[in-house]
XYZ file of C-alpha atoms in Angstrom:
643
model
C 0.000 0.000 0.000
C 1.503 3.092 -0.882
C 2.428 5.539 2.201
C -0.234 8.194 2.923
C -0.159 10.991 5.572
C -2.402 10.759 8.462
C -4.472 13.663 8.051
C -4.959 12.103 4.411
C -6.252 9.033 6.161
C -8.384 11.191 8.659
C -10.415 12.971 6.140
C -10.447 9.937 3.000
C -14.142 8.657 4.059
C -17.106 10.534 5.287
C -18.775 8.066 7.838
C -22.554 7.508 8.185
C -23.924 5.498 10.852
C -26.736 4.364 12.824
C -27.692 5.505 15.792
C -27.722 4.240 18.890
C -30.392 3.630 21.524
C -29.967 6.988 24.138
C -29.062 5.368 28.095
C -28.629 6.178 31.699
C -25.611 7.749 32.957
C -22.469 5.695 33.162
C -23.185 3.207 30.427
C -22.078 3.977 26.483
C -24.299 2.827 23.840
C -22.994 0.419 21.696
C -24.078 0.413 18.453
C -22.789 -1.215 15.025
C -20.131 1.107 13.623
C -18.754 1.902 10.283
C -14.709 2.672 9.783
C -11.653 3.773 7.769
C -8.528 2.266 8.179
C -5.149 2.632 7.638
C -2.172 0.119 8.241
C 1.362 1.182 8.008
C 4.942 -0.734 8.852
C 4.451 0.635 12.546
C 0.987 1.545 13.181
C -2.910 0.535 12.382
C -4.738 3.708 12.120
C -8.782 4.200 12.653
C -11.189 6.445 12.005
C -14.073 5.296 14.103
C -17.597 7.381 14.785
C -17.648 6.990 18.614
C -21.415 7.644 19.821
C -22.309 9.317 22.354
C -25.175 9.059 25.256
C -27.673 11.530 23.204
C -27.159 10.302 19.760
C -24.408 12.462 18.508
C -21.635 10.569 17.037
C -17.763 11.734 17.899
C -15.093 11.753 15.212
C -12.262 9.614 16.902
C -8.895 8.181 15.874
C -7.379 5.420 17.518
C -3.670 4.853 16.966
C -2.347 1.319 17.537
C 1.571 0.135 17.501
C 1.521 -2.849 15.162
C 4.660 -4.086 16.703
C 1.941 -4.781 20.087
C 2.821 -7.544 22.251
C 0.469 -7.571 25.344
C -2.541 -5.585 26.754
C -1.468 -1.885 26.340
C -3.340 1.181 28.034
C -4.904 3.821 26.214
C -4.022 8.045 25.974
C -6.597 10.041 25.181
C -6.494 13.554 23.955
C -9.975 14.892 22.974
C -9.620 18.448 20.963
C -11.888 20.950 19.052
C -8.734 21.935 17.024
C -8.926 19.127 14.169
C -6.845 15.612 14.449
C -4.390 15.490 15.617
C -4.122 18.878 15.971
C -4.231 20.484 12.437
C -0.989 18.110 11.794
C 0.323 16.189 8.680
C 1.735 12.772 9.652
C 3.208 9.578 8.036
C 2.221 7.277 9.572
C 5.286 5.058 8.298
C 8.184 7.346 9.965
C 7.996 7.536 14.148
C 10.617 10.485 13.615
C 7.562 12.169 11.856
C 5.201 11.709 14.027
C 7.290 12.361 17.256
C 7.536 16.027 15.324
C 4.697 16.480 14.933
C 2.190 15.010 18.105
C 3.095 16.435 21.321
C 5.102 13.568 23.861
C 4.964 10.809 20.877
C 8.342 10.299 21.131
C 8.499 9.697 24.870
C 5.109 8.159 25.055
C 6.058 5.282 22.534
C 9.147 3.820 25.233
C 6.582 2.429 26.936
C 3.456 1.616 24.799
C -0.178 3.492 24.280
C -2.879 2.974 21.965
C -3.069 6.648 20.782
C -6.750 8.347 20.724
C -7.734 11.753 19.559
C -11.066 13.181 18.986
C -12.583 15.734 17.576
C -15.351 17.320 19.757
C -19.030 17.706 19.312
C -19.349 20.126 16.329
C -16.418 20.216 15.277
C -14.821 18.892 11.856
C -16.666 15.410 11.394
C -18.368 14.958 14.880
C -21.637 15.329 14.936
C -23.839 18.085 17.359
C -23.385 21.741 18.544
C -20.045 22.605 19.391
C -20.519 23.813 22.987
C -18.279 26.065 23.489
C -18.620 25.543 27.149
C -17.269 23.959 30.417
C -20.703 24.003 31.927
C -21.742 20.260 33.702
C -24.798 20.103 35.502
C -24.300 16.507 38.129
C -27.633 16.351 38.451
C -28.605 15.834 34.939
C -27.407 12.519 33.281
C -28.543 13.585 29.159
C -26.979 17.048 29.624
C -24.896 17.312 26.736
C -21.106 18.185 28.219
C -17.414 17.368 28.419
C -17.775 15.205 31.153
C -20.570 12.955 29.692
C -19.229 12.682 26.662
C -15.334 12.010 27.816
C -17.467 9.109 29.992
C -19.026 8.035 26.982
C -15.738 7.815 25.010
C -13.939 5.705 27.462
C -16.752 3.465 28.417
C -16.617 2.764 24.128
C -13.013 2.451 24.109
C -12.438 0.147 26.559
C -15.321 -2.261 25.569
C -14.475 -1.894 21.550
C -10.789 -1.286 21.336
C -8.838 -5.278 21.607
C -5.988 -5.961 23.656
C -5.833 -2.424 26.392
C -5.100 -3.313 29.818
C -8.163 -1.875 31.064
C -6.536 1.901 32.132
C -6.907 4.930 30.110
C -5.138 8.375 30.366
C -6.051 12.027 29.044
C -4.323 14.323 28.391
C -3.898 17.837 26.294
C -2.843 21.408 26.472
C -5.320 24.354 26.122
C -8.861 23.589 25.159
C -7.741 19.846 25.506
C -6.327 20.854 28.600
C -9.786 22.035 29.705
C -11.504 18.620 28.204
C -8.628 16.770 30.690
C -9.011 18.374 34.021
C -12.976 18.473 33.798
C -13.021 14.758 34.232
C -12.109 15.325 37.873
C -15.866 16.588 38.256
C -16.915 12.968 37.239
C -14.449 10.493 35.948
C -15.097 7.051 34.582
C -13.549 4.206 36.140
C -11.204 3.060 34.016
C -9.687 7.039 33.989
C -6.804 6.468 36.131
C -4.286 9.672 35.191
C -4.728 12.722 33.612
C -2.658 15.702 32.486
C -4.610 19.161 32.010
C -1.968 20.921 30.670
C -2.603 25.169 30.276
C -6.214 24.385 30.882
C -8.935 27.694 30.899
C -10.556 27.576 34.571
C -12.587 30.546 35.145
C -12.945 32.899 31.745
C -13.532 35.736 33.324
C -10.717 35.885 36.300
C -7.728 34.800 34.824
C -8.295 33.001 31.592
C -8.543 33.499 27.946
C -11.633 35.690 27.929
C -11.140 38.429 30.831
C -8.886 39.130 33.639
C -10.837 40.307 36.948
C -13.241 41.473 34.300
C -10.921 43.488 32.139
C -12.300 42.124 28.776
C -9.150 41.148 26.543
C -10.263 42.133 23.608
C -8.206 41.155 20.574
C -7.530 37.847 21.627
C -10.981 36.597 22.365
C -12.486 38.027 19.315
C -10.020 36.240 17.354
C -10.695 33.298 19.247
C -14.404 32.967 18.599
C -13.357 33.570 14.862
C -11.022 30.800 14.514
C -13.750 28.382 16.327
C -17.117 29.468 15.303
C -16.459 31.035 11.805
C -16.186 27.975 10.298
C -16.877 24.368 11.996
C -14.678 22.159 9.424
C -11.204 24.297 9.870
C -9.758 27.019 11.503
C -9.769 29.999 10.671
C -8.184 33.560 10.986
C -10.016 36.940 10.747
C -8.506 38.629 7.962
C -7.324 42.420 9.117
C -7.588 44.644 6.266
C -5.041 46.866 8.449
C -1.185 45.937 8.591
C -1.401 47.228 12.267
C -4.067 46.041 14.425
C -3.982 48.140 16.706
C -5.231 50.661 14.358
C -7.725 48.476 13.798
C -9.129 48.198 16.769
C -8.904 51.652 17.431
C -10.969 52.254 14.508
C -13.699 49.614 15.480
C -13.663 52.216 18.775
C -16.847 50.744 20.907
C -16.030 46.827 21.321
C -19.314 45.895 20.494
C -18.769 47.438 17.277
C -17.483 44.747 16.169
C -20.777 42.810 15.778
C -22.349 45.823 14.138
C -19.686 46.149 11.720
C -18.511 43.387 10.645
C -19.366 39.936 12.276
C -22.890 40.711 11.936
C -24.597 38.046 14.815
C -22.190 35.027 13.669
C -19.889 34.636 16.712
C -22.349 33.784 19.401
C -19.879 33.648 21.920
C -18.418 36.553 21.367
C -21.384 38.133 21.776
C -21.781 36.380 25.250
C -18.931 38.010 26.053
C -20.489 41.562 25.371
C -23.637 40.570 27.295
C -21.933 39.501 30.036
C -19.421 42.370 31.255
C -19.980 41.005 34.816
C -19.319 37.935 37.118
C -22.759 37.089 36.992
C -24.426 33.178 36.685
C -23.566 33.183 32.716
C -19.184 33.293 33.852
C -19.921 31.583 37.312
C -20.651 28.288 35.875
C -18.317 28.577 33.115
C -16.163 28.555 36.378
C -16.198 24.554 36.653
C -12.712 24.109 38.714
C -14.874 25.612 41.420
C -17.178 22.283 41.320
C -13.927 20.220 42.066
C -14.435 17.997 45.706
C -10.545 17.338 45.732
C -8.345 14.521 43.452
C -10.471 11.956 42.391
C -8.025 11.551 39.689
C -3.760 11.617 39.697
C -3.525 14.756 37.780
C 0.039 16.080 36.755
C -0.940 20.214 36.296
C 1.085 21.672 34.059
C 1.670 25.732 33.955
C 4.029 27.969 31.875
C 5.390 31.264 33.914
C 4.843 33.063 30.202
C 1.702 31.872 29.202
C -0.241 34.047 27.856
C -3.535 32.642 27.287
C -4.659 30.449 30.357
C -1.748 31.729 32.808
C -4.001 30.628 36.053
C -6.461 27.950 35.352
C -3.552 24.923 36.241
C -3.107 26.871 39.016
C -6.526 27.204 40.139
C -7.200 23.563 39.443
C -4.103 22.252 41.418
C -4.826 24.645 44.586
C -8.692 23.213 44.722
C -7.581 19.877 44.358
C -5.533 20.274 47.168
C -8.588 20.839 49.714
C -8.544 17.146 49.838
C -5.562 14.501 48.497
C -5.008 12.018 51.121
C -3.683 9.970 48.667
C -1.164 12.884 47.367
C -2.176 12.720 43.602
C -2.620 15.879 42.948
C 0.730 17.519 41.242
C 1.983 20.741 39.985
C 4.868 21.652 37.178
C 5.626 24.756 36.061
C 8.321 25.808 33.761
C 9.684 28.744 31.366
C 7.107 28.686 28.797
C 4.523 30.509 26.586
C 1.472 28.765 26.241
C 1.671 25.373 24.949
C 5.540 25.487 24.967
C 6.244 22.859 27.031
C 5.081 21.017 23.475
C 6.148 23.232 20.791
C 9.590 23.801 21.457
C 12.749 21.962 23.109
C 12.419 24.732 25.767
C 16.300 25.965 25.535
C 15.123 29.519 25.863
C 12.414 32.089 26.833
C 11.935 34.947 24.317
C 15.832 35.965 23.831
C 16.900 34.320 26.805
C 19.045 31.139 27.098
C 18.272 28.831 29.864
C 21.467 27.692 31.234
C 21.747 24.656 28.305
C 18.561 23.326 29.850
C 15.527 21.717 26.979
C 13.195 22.617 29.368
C 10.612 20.980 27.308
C 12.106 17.793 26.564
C 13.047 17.664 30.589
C 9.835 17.838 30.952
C 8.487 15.255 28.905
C 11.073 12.544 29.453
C 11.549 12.611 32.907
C 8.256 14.065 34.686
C 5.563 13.548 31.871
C 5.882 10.330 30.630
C 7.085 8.504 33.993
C 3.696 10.127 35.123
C 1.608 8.322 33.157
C 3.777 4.741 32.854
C 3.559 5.045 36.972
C -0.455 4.610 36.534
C -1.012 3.438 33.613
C 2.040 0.993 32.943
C 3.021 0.344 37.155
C 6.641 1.406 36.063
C 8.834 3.025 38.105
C 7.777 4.727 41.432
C 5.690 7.115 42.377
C 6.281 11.103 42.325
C 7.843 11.837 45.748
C 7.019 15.793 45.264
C 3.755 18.186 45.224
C 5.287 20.427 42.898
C 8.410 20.323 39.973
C 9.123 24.146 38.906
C 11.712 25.126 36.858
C 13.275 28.392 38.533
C 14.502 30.963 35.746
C 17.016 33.461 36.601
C 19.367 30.383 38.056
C 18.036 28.686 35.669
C 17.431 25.338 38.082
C 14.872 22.183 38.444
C 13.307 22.871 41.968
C 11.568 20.025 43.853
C 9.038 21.446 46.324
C 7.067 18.783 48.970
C 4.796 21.862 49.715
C 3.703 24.674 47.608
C 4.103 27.294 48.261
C 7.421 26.132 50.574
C 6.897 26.450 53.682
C 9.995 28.532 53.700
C 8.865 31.337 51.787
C 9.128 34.995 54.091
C 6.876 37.721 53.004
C 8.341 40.860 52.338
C 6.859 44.283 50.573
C 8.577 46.242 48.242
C 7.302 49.774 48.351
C 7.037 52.334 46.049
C 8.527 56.018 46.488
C 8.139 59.062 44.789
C 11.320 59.919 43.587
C 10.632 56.643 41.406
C 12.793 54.316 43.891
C 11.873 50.981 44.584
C 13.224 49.463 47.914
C 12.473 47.270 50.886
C 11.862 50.586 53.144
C 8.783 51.819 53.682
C 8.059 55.086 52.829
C 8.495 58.035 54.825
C 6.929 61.411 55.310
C 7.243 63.208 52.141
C 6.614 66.792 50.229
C 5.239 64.696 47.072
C 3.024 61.571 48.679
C 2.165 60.413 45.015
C 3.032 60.586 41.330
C 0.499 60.792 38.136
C 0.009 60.803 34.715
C -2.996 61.093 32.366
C -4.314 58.347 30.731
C -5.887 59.321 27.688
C -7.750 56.221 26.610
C -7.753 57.908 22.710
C -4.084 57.353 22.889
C -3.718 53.612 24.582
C -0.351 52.272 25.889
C 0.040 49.036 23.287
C 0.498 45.629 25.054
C 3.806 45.301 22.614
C 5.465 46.705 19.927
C 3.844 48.825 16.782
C 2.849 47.083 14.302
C 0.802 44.509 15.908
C 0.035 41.564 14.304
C -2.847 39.296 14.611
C -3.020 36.656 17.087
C -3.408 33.894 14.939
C -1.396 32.541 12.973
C 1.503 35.245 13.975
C 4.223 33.811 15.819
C 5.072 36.935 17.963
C 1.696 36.376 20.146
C 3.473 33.528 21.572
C 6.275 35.343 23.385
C 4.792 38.734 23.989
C 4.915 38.484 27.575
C 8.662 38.142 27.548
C 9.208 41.236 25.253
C 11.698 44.455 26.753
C 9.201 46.647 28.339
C 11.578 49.707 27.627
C 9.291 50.143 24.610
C 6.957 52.153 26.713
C 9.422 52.962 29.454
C 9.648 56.542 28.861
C 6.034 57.276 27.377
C 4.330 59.883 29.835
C 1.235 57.678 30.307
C 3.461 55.126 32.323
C 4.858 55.035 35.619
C 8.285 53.182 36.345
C 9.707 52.483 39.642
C 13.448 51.127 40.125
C 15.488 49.719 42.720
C 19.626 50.078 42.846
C 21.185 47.158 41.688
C 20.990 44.009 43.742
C 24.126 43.609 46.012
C 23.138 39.982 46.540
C 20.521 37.489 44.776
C 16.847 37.655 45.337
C 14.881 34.356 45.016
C 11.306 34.487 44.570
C 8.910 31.450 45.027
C 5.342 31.518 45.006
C 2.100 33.892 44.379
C 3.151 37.566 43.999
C 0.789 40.265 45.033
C 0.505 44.155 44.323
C -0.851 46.531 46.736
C -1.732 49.602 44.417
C -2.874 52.868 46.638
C -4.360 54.976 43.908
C -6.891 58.042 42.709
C -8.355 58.565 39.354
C -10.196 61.738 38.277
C -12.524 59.768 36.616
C -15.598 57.186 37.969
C -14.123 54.245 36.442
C -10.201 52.594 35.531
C -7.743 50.301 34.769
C -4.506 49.972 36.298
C -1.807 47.289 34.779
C 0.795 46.416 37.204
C 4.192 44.885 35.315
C 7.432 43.438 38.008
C 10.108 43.271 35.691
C 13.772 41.896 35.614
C 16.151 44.664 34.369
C 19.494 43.107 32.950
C 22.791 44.676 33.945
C 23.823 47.003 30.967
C 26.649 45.335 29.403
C 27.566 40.930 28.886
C 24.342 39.743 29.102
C 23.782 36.518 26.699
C 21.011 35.954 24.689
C 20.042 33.566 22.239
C 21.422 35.991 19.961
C 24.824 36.300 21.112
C 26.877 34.046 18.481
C 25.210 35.620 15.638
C 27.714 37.959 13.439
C 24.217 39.344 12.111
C 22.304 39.760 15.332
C 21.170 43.412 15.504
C 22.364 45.685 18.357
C 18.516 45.865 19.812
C 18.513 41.971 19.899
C 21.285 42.089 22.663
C 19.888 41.420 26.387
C 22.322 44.220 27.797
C 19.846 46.327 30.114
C 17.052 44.205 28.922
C 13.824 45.561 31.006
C 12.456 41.541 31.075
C 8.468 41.142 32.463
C 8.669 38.647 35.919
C 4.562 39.205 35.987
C 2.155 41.693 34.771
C -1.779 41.795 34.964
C -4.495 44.632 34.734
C -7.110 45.320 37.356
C -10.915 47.156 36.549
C -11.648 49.508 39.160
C -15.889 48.927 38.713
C -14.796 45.345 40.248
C -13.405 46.423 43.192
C -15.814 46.267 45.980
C -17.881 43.074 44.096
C -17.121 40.735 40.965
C -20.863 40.338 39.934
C -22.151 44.450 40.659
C -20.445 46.957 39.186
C -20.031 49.999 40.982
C -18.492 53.292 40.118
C -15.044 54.827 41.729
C -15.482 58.314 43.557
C -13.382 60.955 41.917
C -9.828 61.480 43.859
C -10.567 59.169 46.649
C -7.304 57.390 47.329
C -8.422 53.498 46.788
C -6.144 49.838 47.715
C -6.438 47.859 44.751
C -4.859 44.764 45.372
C -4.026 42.815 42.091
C -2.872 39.220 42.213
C 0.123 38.454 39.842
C -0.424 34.945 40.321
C 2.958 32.336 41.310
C 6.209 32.548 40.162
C 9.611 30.707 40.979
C 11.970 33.627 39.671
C 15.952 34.742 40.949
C 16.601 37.981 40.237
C 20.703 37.654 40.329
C 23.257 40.069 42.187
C 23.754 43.222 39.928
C 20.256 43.105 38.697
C 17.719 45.677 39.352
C 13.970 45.337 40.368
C 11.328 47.810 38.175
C 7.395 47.886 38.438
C 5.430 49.465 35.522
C 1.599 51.408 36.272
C 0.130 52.288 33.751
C -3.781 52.278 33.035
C -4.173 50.873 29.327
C -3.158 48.054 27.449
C -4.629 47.925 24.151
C -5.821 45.837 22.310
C -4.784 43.344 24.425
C -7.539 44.470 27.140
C -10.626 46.892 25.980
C -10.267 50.264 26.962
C -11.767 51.781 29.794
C -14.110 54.920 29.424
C -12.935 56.211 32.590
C -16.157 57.818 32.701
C -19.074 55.989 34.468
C -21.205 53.655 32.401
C -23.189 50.292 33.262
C -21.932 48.111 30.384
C -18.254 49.369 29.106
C -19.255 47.208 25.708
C -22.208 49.306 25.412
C -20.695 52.558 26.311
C -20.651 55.502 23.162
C -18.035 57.248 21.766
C -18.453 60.268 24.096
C -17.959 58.220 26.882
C -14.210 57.454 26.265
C -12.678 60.479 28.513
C -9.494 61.441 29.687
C -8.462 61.090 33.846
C -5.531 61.844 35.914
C -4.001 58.845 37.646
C -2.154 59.384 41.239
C -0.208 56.556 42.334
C 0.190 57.024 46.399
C 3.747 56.664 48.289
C 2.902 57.674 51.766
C 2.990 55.619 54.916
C -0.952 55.469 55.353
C -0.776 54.871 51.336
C 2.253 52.524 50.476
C 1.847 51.344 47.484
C 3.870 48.008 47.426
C 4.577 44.081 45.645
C 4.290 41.585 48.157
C 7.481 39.106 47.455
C 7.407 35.932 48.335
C 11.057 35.730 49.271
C 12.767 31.960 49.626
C 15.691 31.701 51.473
């Protein structure tokens, strides 16, 4: 048989078949089923319709090593992204396919029947593509990813020959979400998982919002590469080189709609009629539904990640309100989202990591011994709660707590001179410095010309980018500390204490802790090219530790909105979520304030309104920002100091 790709084999036959009789909860149906095959020199390939408790019928591969010798278990990665992910793969070279599926390579030591699926609605499966992480216990026909990962793994381990009875999930992202849901109701025969990057709350700390601060460029392109089109994905196409003129020019998000989507991304549109925490974002909240670890789950985080920076987080801290069997496990690592699988992980942005592949660390020796430990009963069990890889050293940490139990709070306060120190402020002639923030004339989130998210590489690594880009522009504040005489190791969540006033009844205020390199003999990944360019060195590099963006209408309640009184001096405390970070002797410490971010985040009227997607033109004000330095007002970052 001559060789054919994968994806060839994937989409060669359109399958039609019958369906099944609907059943109770916990019990597949198991109808007759139609299916395309494909045999190579190493694997037998299938396309099988898997069906699902209310009829629909799921669009599922199922990847078997021909060279099989006993009972194997299966992995399981169920996606709305196409299988396997959008990649082309012969089947006849394991050097291709190692490329080109995430952890092949270092799955195949041991021995899985591969499975990938498409979700409901998507490319071949059948039904509505939900769009959703809602799961309602109490009713059994509810069409959700927990019913239908149940249904899938009740099929596969009554139809697929020769498994040991044990399956796995895993998957980064959306699959990461499609993982670490099963913890709300997992079949038996789930006995590890590994949500890797997976969304958690969209409107805290996920894709969608943060603390309600709508992130606007990202999540419209989102719903257009999902909902445009069901059988591929696809990316908006800008008719303006920069978008953030684009966006600009759309001015009013929900513009948008009016102009040019026209009613076709419905959950875009959610997002619009649902600026607040209210029930609509409170059930998408689903880690919030989690009892403790009813599953092993190995959560997986990137420091950099810069679509779903908190949901691994969130999932690993709730699971920890009961593990008496201690399977509940954190790793966290120097990567943008997804990078753990994308790259070898030698480097972050420009920086080198000390000869470490972070990625391929990760997937040889924590990942895969994971999974062979409960799937396989190979090797031993992990003896640690959480396996971070600390940047700035540039060091694999092992933590039997985490936070460590060591970690010593310590502030570092503002002044107004623009000094950053461990001394609290003192009496002063100045207690506060401002700027305007005109939101007409928005900070950018990176460098001009912005490209599209998708399918623009530069999204990926944004977060690492030198923040001296805006460092002198009069709409942001920057504090800085003398150099560090000795090194200052940071492990675990990092808060900001921001004492501020705006002239206005509404704002934003972004809070960045950054890393600034010494000014001469810094390496970067640059360093042995004879053509790098002098602005690619890492000499007084101004490198981003942690940044996020707080809405002042959130303040005193999530779900309400409320407005800000003019010039009142107001604690916002913004969570910059948990790091593992040295900031080495000779470096200096800098914190950013400034009050947009665009188009990353929507831009705040600054003027009072009940829906900010609603608001008009007019609305859109200037208002002076005061950032306080006092000793009743101390503006500060709460460190979380190891030593």
């Amino acid at each position: 048989m001559a060789k054919r790709s994968l994806r060839a084999c994937l989409l060669a036959t359109t399958l039609g078949l019958a369906s099944g009789t609907l059943c109770p909860l916990h019990a597949a149906p198991q109808p007759a089923y139609s299916e395309a095959s494909h045999t190579s020199s190493q694997y037998d390939v299938r396309e099988v319709m898997i069906p699902m408790r209310d009829g629909a019928h799921l669009q599922t591969v199922i990847v078997t090593p021909k060279n099989q010798t006993g009972p194997l278990p299966i992995l399981l990665t169920r996606t709305p992204y196409g299988i396997p992910d959008q990649a082309v793969i012969d089947t006849d070279s394991v050097k291709d396919i190692s490329s080109a599926l995430p952890s092949w390579k270092a799955f195949q030591k041991d021995g899985y029947i591969m499975v990938y699926q498409n979700l409901r609605g998507r490319f071949k499966s059948e039904g509505q593509f939900l769009k959703t992480a809602r799961y309602d216990a109490n009713d059994p026909m509810q069409a959700n990813e927990v019913n239908d990962a149940w249904d899938t793994i009740d099929w596969l381990v009554k139809n697929v020959p020769n498994t040991n009875g044990r399956v796995g999930m895993y998957g980064v992202s959306y699959a990461g979400m499609t993982s670490g849901i099963t913890l709300l109701h997992p079949h038996p025969a789930l006995k590890a998982i590994s949500e890797q990057a997976a969304p958690a709350d969209q409107w805290m700390n996920d894709d969608n919002h943060h603390y309600g601060a709508l992130r606007e460029s990202y999540t419209f392109e989102y719903c257009v590469l999902e909902q445009a089109d069901k059988n591929k994905n696809t990316n908006y196409d800008f008719d303006t080189h920069d978008v953030y003129d684009w966006y600009l020019r759309v001015g009013p998000v929900r513009n948008t709609d009016r102009l040019y989507t026209h009613g076709k991304l419905s959950y875009w549109n959610a997002n619009l009629d649902h600026p607040d925490y209210d029930a609509f974002w409170q059930e998408e909240a689903w880690y919030k539904k989690i009892t403790g670890s009813t599953v092993p789950n190995l959560n997986v985080a990137g420091f950099w990640d810069q679509e779903d920076p908190m949901g691994p987080w969130d999932i690993f801290y709730k699971s920890q309100s009961h593990d008496p069997d201690h399977t509940n496990f954190i790793v966290a690592g120097p990567w943008f989202h997804g990078g753990w699988q994308r790259t070898d992980g030698s480097s972050i942005g420009p920086m080198l990591l000390g000869g470490h592949k972070t990625s391929k660390e990760f997937q040889d020796e924590i990942e895969a011994p994971f999974f062979a430990y409960y799937l396989h009963d190979k090797g031993a069990k992990p003896d640690w709660k959480a396996r971070i890889f600390e940047t700035g050293s540039n060091t694999w940490r092992t933590y039997a707590t985490w936070p460590d139990k060591h970690v010593s709070p310590q502030n570092l306060y503002f002044h107004s001179d623009g000094t950053l120190s461990f001394v609290a402020p003192k009496v002063q002639d100045t207690p506060y410095r401002q700027y305007i923030s005109d939101p007409d004339n928005p900070v950018p989130y990176r460098p001009r010309p912005i490209s599209p998210t998708f399918p623009v590489r530069e999204w990926r690594t944004w977060e690492t980018m030198d923040q001296r880009f805006v460092d002198h522009r009069p709409d942001v504040l920057s504090f800085t500390s003398a150099p560090l005489e000795q090194d200052l190791r940071i492990a675990g969540p990092v808060e900001a204490h921001l004492f501020a006033a705006t002239s206005g009844q509404d704002s934003d205020f972004i809070i960045k802790l950054i890393d600034v390199f010494p000014e001469k003999g810094q390496e970067s990944v640059y360093s042995k090219d004879d053509k790098a360019s002098w602005a690619q060195s890492l000499d007084g590099y101004e490198f981003p530790v942690a940044m996020e963006v707080r809405r002042g209408r959130y303040l005193r309640d999530f779900s309400h909105a409320t407005p800000l009184q003019p010039n009142k001096v107001t604690e916002w405390p913004v969570s910059l979520r948990d790091h593992d970070h040295v900031f080495l002797k000779g470096h200096r410490l800098m914190v950013q304030v400034q009050s947009t971010w665009f188009p990353l985040i929507d831009r705040n009227p600054q003027t009072w309104v009940p829906s900010i997607p609603d608001a008009k033109e007019m609305d859109f004000k200037a208002a002076r920002q005061r950032i306080y330095t006092t000793p009743q007002a101390a503006s500060n970052i709460t460190l979380p100091v190891l030593q």
